[in-house]
Short mmCIF file of C-alpha atoms in Angstrom, two decimals:
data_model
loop_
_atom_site.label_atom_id
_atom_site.label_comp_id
_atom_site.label_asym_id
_atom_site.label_seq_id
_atom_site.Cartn_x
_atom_site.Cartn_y
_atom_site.Cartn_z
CA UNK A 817 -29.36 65.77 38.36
CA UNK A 818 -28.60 68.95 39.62
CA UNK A 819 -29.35 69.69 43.54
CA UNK A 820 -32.27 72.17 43.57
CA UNK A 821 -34.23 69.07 41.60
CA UNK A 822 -32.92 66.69 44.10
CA UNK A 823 -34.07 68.76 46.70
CA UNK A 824 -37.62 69.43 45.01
CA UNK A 825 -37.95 65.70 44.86
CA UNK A 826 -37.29 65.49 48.82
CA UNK A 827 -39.97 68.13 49.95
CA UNK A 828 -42.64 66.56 47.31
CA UNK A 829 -41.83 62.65 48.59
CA UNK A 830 -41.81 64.45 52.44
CA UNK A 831 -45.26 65.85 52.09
CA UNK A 832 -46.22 62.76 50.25
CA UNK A 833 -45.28 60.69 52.66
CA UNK A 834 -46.68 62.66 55.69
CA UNK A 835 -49.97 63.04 53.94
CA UNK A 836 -50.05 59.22 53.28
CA UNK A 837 -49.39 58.05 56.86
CA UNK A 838 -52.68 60.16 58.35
CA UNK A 839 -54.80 58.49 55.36
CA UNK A 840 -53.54 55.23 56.10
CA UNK A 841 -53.94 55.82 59.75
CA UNK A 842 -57.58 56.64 59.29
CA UNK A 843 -57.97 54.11 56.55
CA UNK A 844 -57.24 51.11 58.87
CA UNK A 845 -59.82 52.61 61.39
CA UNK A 846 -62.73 52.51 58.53
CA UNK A 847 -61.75 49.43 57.25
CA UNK A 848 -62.28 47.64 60.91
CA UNK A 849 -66.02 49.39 61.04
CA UNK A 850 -66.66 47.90 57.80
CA UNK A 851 -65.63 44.70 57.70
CA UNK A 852 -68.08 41.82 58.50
CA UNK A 853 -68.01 38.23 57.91
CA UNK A 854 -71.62 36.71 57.52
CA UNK A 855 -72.49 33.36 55.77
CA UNK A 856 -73.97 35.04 52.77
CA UNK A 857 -71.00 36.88 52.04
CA UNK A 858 -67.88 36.16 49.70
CA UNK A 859 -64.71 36.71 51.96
CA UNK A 860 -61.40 37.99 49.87
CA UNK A 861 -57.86 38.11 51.32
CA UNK A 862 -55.03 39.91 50.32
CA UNK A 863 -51.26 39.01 51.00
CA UNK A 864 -48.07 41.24 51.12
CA UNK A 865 -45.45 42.32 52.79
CA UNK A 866 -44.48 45.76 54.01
CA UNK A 867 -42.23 48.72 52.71
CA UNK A 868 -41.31 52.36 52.77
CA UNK A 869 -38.52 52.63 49.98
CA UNK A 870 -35.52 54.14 50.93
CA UNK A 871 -34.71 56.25 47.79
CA UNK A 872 -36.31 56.79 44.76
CA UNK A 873 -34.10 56.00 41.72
CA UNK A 874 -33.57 58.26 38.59
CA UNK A 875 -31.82 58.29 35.51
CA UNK A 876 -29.96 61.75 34.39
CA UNK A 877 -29.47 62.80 30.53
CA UNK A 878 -26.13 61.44 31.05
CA UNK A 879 -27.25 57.95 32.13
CA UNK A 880 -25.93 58.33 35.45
CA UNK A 881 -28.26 56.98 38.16
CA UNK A 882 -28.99 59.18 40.98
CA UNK A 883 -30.51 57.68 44.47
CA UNK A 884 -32.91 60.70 46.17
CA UNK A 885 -33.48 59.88 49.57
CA UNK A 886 -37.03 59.02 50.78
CA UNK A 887 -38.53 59.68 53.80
CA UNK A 888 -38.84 57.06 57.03
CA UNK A 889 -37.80 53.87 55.02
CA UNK A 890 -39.10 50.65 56.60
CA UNK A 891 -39.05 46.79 55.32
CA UNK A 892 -40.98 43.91 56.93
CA UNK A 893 -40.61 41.62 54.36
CA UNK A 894 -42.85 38.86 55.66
CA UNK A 895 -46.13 38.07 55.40
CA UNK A 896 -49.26 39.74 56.03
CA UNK A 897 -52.75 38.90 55.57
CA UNK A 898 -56.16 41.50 55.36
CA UNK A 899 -59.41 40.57 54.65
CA UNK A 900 -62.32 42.02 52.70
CA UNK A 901 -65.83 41.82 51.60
CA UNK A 902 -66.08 44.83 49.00
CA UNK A 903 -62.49 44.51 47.71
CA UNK A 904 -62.41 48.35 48.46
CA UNK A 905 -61.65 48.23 52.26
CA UNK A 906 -59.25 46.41 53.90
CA UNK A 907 -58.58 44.90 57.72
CA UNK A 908 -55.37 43.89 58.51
CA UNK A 909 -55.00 40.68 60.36
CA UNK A 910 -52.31 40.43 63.84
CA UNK A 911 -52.16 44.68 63.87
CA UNK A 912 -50.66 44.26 60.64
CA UNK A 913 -47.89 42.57 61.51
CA UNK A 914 -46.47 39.11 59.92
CA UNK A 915 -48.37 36.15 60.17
CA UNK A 916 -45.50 34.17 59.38
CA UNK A 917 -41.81 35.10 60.36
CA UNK A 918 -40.24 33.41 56.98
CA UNK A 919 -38.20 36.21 55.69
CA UNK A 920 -40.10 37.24 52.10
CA UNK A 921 -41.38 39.86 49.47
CA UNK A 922 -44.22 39.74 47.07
CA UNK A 923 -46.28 36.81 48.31
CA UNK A 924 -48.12 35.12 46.31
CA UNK A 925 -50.53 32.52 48.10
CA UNK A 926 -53.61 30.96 45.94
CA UNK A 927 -55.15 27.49 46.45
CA UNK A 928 -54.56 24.46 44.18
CA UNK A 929 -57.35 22.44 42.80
CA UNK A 930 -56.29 20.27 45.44
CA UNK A 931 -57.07 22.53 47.89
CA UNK A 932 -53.60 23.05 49.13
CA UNK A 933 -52.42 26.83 49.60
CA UNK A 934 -49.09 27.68 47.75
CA UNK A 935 -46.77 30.43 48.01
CA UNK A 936 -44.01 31.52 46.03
CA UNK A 937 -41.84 34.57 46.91
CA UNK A 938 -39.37 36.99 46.26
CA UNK A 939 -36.36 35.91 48.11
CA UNK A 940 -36.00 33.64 50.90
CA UNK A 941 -35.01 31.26 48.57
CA UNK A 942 -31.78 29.94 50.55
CA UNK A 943 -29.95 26.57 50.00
CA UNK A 944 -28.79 26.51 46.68
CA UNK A 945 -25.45 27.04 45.43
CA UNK A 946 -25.77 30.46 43.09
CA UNK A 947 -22.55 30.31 41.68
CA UNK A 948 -24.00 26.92 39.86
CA UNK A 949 -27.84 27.62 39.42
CA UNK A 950 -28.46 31.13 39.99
CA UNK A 951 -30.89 33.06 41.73
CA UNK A 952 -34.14 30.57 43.63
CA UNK A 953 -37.32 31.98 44.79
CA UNK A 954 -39.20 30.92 48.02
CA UNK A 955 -41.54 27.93 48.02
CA UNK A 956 -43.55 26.95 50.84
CA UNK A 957 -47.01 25.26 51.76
CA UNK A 958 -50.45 25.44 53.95
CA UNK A 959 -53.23 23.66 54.70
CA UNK A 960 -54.67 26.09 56.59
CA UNK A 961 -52.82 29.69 55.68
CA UNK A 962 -51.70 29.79 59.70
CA UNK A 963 -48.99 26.38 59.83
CA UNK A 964 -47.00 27.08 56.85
CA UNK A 965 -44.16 25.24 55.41
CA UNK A 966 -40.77 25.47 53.44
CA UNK A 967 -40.98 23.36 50.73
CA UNK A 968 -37.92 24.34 49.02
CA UNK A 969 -35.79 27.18 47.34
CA UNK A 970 -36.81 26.79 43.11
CA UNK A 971 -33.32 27.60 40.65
CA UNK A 972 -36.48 28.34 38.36
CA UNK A 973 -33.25 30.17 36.23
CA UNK A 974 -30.61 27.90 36.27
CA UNK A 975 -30.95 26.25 32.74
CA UNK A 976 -30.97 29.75 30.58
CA UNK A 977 -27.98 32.05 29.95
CA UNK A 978 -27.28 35.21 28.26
CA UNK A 979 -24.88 35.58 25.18
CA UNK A 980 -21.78 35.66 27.62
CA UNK A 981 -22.88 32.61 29.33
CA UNK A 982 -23.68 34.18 32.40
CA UNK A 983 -26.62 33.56 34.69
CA UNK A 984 -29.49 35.51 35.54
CA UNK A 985 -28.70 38.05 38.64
CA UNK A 986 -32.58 37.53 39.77
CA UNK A 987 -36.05 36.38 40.38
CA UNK A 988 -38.40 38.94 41.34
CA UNK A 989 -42.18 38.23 41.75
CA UNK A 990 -42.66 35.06 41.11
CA UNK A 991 -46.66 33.88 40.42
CA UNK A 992 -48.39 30.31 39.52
CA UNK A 993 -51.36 30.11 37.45
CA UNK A 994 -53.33 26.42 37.13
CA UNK A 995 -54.59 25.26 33.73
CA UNK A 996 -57.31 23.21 34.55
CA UNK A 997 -56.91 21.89 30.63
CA UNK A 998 -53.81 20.80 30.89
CA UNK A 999 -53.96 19.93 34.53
CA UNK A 1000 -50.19 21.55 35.01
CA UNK A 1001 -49.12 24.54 36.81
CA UNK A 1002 -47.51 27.60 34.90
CA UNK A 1003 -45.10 29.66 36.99
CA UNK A 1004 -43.90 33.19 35.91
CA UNK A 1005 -41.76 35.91 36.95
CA UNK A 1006 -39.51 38.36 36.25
CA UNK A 1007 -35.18 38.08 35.50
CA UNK A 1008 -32.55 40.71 34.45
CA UNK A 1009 -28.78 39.44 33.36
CA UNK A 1010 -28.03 43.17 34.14
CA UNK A 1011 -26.56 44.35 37.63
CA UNK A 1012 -29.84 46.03 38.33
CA UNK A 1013 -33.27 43.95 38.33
CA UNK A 1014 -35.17 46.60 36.83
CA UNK A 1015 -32.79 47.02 33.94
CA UNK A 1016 -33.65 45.05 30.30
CA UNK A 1017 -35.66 42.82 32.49
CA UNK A 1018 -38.09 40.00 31.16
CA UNK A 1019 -41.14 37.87 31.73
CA UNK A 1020 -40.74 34.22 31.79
CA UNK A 1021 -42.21 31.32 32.43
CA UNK A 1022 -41.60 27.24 33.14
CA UNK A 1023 -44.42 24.16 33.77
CA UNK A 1024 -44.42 22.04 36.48
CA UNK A 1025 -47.10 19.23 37.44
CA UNK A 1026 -45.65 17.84 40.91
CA UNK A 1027 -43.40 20.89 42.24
CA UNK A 1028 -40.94 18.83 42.33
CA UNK A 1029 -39.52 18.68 38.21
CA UNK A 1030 -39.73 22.10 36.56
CA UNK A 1031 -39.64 22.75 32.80
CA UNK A 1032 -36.32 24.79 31.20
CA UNK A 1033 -36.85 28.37 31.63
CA UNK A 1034 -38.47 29.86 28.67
CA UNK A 1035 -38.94 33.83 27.93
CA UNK A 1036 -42.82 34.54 28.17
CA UNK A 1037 -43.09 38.33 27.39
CA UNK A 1038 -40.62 40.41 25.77
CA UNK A 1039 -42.61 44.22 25.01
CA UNK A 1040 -39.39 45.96 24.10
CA UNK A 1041 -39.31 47.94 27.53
CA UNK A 1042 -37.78 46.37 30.57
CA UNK A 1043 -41.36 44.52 32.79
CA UNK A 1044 -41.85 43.38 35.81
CA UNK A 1045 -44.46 42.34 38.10
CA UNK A 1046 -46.21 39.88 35.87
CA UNK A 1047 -49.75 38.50 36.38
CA UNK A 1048 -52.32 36.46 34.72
CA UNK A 1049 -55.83 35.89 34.72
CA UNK A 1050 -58.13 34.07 32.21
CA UNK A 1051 -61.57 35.20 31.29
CA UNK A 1052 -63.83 33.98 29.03
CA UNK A 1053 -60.81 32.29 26.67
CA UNK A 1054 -57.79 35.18 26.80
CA UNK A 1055 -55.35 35.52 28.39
CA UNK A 1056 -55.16 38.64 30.40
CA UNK A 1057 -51.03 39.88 31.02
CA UNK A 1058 -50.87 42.53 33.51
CA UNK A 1059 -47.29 43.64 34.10
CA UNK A 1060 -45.50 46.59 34.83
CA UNK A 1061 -43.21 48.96 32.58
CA UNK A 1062 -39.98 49.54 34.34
CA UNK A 1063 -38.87 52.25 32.11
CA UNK A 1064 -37.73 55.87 33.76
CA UNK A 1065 -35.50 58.73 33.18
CA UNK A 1066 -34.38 61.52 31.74
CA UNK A 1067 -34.39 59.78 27.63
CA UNK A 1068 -37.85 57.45 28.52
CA UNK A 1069 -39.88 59.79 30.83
CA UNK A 1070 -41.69 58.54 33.66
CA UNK A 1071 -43.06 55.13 32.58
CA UNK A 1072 -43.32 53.19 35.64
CA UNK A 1073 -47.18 52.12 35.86
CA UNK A 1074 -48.90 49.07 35.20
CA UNK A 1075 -50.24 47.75 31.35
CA UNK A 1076 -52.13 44.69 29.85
CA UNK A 1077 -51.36 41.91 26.53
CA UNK A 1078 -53.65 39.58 25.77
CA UNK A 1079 -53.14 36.18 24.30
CA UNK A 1080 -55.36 33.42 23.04
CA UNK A 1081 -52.70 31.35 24.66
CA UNK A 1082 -51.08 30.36 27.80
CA UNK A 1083 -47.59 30.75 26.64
CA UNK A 1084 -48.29 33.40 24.51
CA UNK A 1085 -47.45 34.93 22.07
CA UNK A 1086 -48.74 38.54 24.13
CA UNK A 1087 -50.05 42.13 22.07
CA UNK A 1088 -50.25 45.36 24.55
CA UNK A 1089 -53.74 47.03 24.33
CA UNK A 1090 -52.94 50.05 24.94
CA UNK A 1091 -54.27 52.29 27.78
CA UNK A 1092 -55.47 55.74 28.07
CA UNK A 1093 -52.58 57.15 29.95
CA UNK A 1094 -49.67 58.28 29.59
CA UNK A 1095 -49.25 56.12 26.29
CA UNK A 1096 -51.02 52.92 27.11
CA UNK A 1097 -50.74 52.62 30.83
CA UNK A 1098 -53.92 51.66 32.31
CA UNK A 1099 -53.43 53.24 36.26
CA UNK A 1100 -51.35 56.15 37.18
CA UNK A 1101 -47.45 56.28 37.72
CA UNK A 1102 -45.79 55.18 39.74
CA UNK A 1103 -47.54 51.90 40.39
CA UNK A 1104 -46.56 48.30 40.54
CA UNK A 1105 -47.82 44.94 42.14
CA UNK A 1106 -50.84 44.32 40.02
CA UNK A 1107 -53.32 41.50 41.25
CA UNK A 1108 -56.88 41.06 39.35
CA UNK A 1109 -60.62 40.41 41.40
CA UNK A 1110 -63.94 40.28 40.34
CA UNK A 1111 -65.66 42.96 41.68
CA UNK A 1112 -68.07 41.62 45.15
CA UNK A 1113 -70.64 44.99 44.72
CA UNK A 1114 -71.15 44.79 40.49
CA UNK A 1115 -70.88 43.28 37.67
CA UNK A 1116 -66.66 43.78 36.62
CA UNK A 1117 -63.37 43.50 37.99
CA UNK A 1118 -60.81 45.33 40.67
CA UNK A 1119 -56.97 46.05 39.81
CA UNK A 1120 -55.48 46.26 43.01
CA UNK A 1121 -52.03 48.13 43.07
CA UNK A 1122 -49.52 49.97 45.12
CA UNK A 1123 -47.89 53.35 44.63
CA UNK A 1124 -44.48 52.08 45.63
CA UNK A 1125 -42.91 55.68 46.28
CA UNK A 1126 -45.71 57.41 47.76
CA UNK A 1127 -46.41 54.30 50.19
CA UNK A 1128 -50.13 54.07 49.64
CA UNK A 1129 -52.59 51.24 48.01
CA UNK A 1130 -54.71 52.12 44.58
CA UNK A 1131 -57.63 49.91 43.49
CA UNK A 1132 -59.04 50.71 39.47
CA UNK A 1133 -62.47 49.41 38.30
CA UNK A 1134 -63.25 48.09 35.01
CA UNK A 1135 -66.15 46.55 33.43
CA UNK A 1136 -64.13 44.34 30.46
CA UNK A 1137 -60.84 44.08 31.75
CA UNK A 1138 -59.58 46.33 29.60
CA UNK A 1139 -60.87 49.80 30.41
CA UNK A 1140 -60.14 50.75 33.99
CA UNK A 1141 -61.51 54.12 36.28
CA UNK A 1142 -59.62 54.82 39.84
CA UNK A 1143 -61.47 53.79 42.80
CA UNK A 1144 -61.84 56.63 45.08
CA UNK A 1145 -63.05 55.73 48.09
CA UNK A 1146 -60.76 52.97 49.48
CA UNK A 1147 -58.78 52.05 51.89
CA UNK A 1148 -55.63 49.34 52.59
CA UNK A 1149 -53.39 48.22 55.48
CA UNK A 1150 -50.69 51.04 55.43
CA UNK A 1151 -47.35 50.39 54.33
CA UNK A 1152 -48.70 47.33 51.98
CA UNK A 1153 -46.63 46.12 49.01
CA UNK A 1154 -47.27 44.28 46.30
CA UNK A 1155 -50.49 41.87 47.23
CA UNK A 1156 -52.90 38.88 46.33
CA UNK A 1157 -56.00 38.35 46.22
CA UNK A 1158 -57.88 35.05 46.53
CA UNK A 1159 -61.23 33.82 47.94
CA UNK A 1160 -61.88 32.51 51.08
CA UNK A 1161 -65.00 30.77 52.21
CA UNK A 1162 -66.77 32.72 55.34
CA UNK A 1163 -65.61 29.82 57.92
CA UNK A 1164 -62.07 29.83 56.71
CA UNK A 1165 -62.04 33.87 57.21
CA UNK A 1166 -63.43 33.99 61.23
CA UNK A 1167 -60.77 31.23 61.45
CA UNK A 1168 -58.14 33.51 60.63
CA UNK A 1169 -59.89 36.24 62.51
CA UNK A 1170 -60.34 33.94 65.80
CA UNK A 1171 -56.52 32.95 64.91
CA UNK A 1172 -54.75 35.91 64.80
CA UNK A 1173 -56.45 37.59 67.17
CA UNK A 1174 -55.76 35.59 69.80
CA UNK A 1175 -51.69 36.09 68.80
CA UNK A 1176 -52.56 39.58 70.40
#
């Protein structure tokens, strides 16, 4: 990449970036005014961490990958917690800060049918030997979503190799979805073999009915571009696969936004319907994150998202889960990564409210 391009990428990521911190800034104010918990109103919360990337990576004609530096890179990677009543507007919990000092990224907290709140997680998955059983992911507990607990580090890859023998270098992202048919628990993320986890990476999945023994690692979705970021939801009998396209660079383009497959099944197999941008994406580049709502002011759905290099939150409306128009007028705890959404009853959210304010 030659330096004026490097440097063009600087002063466009700069003014992105400066631009994005006073609409964040001003977002979090408007979200506060709007937010208000009464018994006749569905209460939704979204979990994530925090992030400002570092550098932005590219691909040359040559192959060779090039780091451009980003501005004012920050990580909490712990979690968060915001609450909503439109799914449009936001209010961060404890001054956005963690809730929980468990080192973490992309949390993923829904309740069981047991009513007990599980998370899984990107990293902080210590405790195993990954020489032996690879890469684990985070596992922990709550009754309440404010006394959480460890439950264990899951090896979810330790039983699949590549053609060398090798193992898996990670697990990024990992979900659970409940079959209420089948009564077990289907858990899904994303692994690479490669030294990069965005590189030939793949959805997969294993079952599980106690948390305790875990099916063999299976491959779930395989597109033919690398994916990440995998998330299901099930409407009406399909299967609805939102995921991300990791593909980028000088021979691809700029392909790093999110897409759906459906599937009559579970366990697939998945078929892309393809978008109306940029080739069959559904949102703009360069998003990631995905997480799926009904809509609380109409008949349809949200796709919540984040635009990981310009450090901002998206939200996309649809109808049919399949045709999806950017939300304008929204706003999101700044610096938010990679979320999820799940419903809370009205008492459970001024509990959380009354909680974490009190932390202050």
């Amino acid at each position: 990449m030659k330096l004026s391009l490097v440097i063009a990428l600087l002063i466009s990521f700069t003014g992105a970036w400066a631009q994005s911190k006073k609409e964040t800034a001003s977002a979090d104010i408007k979200a506060k005014e709007q937010l208000k918990i009464d018994k006749d109103k569905k209460v939704y919360m979204l979990t994530y961490f925090r992030q400002r990337y570092p550098t932005r990576i590219e691909i040359d004609a040559q192959g060779k990958t090039v780091e451009v530096p980003l501005e004012n890179p920050m990580l909490v990677a712990k979690l968060h917690i915001a609450l909503s009543t439109d799914g449009r507007h936001w209010t961060a919990l404890n001054d956005n800060n963690p809730v929980w000092e468990q080192q973490m990224r992309d949390p993923y907290v829904r309740r069981g049918p047991d009513g007990l709140w599980r998370l899984l997680a990107t990293g902080g998955g210590r405790g195993n030997d990954r020489e032996k059983v690879g890469p684990s992911c985070l596992f922990a507990t709550s009754k309440d979503l404010i006394h959480w607990q460890v439950e264990g580090a899951l090896p979810l890859m330790k039983d699949a190799r590549d053609e060398s023998g090798a193992l898996a270098k990670n697990i990024w992202a990992p979900e659970w979805f409940y079959d209420d048919e089948t009564k077990e628990y289907t858990l899904v993320w994303s692994s690479s073999y490669k030294d990069a986890g965005w590189k030939e990476s793949r959805l997969w999945y294993c079952k599980t009915r106690d948390w305790k023994t875990f099916t063999p690692a299976k491959e779930l979705f395989n597109p033919g571009y690398s994916v990440i970021d995998g998330t299901i939801l099930k409407h009406e009998g399909t299967y609805y696969l939102y995921h991300k396209e990791e593909e980028f660079g000088a021979r691809t383009g700029e392909r790093r936004a999110l897409r759906v497959a459906t599937s009559k099944n579970l366990e697939g197999p998945y078929t892309n319907i393809d978008g109306p941008l940029n080739n069959g994406q559904i949102v703009p580049v360069i998003t990631e994150g995905p997480t799926v709502m009904p809509d609380p002011t109409k008949p349809g759905w949200l796709l919540l998202y984040d635009y990981c290099m310009t450090n901002r939150f998206g939200a996309s409306y649809s109808p049919d889960l399949i045709n999806w128009k950017v939300e304008e007028d929204v706003s999101f705890p700044s610096e938010a990564r990679h979320g999820c959404v799940s419903l809370l009853t009205p008492e459970e959210a001024k509990t959380l409210v009354k909680a974490y304010s009190s932390k202050n």
